[in-house]
Coordinates of C-alpha atoms and ligand atoms in Angstrom, one line a residue:
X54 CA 112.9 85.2 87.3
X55 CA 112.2 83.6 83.9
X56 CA 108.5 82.9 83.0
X57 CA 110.0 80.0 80.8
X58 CA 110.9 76.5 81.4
X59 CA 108.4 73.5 82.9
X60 CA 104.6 74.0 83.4
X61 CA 105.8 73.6 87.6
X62 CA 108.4 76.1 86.9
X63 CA 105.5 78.4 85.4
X64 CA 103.6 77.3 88.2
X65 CA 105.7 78.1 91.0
X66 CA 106.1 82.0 89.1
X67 CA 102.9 82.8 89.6
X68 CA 102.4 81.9 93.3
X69 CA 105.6 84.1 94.0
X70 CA 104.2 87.5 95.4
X71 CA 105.9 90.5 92.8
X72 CA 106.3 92.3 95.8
X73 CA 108.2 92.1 99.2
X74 CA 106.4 94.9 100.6
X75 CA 103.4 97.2 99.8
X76 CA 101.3 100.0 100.7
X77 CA 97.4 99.6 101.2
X78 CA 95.8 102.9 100.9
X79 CA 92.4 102.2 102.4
X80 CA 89.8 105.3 102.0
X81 CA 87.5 106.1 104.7
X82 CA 84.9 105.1 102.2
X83 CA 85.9 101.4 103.0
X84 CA 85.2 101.5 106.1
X85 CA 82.1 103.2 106.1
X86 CA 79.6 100.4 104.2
X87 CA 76.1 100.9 102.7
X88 CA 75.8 103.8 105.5
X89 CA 78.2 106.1 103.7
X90 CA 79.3 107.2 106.9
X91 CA 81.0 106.1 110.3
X92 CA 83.1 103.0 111.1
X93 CA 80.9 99.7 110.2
X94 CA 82.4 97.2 112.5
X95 CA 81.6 94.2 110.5
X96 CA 82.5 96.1 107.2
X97 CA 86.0 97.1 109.2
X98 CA 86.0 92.8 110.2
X99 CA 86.4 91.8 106.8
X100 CA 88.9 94.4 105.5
X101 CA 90.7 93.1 108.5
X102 CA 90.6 89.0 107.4
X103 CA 91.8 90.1 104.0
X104 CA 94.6 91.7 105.1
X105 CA 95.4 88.8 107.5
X106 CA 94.8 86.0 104.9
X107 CA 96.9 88.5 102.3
X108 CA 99.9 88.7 104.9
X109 CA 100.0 84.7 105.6
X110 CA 99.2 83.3 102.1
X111 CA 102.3 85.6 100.2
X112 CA 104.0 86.5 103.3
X113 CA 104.1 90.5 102.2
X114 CA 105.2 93.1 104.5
X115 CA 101.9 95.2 104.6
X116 CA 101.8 98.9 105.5
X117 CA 98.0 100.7 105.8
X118 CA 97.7 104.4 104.9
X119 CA 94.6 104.8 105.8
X120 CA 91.9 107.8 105.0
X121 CA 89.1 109.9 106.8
X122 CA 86.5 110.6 104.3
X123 CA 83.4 108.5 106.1
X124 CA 84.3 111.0 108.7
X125 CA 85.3 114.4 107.7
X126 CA 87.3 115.6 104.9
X127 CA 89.2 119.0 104.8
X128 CA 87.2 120.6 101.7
X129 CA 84.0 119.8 103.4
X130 CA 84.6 122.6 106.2
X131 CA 86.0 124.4 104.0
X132 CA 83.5 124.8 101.3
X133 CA 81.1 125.3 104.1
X134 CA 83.6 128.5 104.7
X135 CA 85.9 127.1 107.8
X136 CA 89.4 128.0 107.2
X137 CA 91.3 125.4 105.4
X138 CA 94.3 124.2 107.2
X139 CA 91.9 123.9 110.5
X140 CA 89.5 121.4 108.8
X141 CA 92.1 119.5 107.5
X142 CA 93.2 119.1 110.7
X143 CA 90.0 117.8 111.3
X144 CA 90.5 115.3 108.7
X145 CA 93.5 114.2 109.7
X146 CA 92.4 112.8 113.3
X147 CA 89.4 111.5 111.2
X148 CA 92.1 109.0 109.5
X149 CA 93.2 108.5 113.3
X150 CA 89.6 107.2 114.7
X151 CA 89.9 104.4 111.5
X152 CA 93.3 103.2 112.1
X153 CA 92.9 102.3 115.9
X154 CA 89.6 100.7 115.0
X155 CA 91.5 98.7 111.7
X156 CA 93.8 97.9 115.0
X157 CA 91.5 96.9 117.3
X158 CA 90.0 94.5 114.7
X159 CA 93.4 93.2 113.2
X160 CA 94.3 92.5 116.8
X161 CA 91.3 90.7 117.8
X162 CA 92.8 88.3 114.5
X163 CA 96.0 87.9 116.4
X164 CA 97.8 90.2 113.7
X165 CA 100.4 91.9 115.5
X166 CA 99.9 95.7 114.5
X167 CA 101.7 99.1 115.5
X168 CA 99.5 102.3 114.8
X169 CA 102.6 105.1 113.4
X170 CA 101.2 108.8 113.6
X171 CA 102.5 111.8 112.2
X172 CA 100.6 114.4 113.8
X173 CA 101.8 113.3 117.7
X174 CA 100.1 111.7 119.8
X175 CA 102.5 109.6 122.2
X176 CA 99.0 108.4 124.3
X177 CA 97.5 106.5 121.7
X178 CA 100.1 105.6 118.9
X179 CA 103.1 106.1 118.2
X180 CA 105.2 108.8 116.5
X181 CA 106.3 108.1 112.3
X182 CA 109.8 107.3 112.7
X183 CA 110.7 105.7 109.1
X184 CA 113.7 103.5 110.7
X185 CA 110.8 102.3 113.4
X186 CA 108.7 101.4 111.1
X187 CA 110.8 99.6 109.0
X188 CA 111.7 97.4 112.1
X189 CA 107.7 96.5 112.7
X190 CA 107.5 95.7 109.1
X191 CA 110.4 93.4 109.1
X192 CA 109.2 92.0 112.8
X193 CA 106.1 91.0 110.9
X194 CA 103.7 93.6 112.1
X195 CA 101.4 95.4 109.9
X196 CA 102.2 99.2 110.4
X197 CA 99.3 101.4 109.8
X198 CA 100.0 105.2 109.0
X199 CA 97.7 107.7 110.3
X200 CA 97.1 111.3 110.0
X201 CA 98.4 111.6 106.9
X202 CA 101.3 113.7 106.4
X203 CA 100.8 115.8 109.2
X204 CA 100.3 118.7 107.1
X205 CA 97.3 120.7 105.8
X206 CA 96.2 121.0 102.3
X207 CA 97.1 117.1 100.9
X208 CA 95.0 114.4 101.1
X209 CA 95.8 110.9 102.1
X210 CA 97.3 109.8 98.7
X211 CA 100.1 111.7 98.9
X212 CA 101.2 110.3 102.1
X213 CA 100.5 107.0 100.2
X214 CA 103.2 107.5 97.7
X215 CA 106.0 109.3 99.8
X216 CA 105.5 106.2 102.6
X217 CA 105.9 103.9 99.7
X218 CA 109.1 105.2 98.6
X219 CA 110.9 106.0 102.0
X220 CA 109.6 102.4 103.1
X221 CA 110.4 101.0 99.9
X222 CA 107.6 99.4 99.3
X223 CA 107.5 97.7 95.2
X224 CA 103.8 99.2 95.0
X225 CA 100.7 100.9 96.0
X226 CA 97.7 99.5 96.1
X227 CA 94.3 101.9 96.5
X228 CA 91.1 100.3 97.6
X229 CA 88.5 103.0 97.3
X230 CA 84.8 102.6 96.5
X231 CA 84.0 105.8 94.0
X232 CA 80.7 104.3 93.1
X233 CA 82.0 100.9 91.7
X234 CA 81.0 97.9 92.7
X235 CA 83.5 96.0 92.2
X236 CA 86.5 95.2 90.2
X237 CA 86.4 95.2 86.3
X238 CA 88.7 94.4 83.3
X239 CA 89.6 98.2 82.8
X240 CA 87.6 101.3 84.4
X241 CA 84.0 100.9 84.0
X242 CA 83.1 104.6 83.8
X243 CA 85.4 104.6 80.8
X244 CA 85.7 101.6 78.6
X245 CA 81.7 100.3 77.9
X246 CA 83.4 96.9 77.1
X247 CA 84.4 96.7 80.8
X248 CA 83.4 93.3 82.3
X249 CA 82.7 92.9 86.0
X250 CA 85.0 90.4 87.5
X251 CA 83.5 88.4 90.0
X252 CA 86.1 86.6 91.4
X253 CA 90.1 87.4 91.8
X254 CA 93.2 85.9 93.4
X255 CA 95.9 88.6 95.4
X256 CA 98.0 87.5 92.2
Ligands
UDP445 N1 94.4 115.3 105.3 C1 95.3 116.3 105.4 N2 96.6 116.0 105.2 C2 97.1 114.8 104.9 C3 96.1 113.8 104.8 C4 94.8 114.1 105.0 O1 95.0 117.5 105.6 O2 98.3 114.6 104.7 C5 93.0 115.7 105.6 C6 92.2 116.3 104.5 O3 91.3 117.2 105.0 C7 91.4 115.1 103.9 C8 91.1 114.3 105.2 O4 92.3 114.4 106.0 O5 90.3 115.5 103.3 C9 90.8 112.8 105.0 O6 91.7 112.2 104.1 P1 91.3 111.8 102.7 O7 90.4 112.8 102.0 O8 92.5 111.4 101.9 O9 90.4 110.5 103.0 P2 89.8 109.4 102.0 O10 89.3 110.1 100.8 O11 90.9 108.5 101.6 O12 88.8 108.7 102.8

């Protein structure tokens, strides 16, 4: 699409989402607030609305990775000398108790969600399947992706990427706390010219 032409031309650019489909990694962090730890419900509320108001304004197929860290991570345990793989385990069904809450609340918004697993558990969500998920994301549901890969040693990033790719999804976008308060002109920790930016559009 050209960026040329009439200022309504120009206009109508930059209200067209660049992507069709993404993947929001969400960090445990997120859903934690000023505690640092646990699910905030209101905290959980808001992340919810966004995604809502995100999904109706630009009409972008959304898929949630979503992480454990308020909860448990696997290097935790393991510094604290458990074996590896078993707290990562741990980690993973951490990721599990903050997607069905993000459900619960996306629901209560009328957002029609599907929780996809990959460590099974056919009670409360539903297997990763990539053709299923696909489907929800084309039906309009947001699809968020817990427990990671399934598999030890990784972290919820990884997962991030490889879902992005199978799904074909046009990006990835992270929203992580790691001590910032908010969104700046370049990293803050970094570049001392950084300014805060107090308002943003999606776009
Ligand atoms: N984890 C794992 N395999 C995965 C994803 C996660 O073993 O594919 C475990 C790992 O122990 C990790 C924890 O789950 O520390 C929580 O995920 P993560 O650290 O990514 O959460 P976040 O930092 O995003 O809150």
């Amino acid at each position: 699409m050209s960026q040329s032409g009439t200022s309504g031309e120009a206009d109508a650019v930059a209200d067209t989402p660049r992507w069709q489909r993404i993947i929001l990694k969400l960090s445990g962090e997120a859903f934690a607030g000023e505690a640092g730890y646990g699910v905030d419900g209101a905290i959980v509320r808001q992340l919810a609305e966004e995604i809502v108001e995100v999904r109706s304004d630009l009409g972008v197929d959304i898929a949630i990775v979503v992480g454990g860290g308020n909860i448990w991570r696997g290097m935790t345990g393991a510094g604290a000398g458990m074996d590896r793989a078993q707290a990562d385990y741990m980690g993973m069904l951490a990721t599990i108790i903050n997607s069905l809450a993000l459900q619960d609340t996306l629901e209560q918004l009328n957002q029609p969600t599907r929780v996809m697993t990959a460590v099974h558990m056919e009670q409360i969500a539903e297997p990763y399947i990539r053709r299923r998920a696909m489907r929800h994301l084309e039906k309009g549901r947001v699809v968020i992706l817990a427990g990671g890969l399934g598999a030890p040693f990784f972290t919820t990033d990884t997962p991030a990427a490889l879902r992005a790719a199978e799904l074909s999804a046009g990006a990835v976008i992270k929203g992580t706390h790691s001590g910032i308060d908010g969104v700046y002109t370049a990293d803050p920790k970094l570049d001392p010219t950084a300014t805060k930016l107090d308002e943003i559009s999606y776009m």
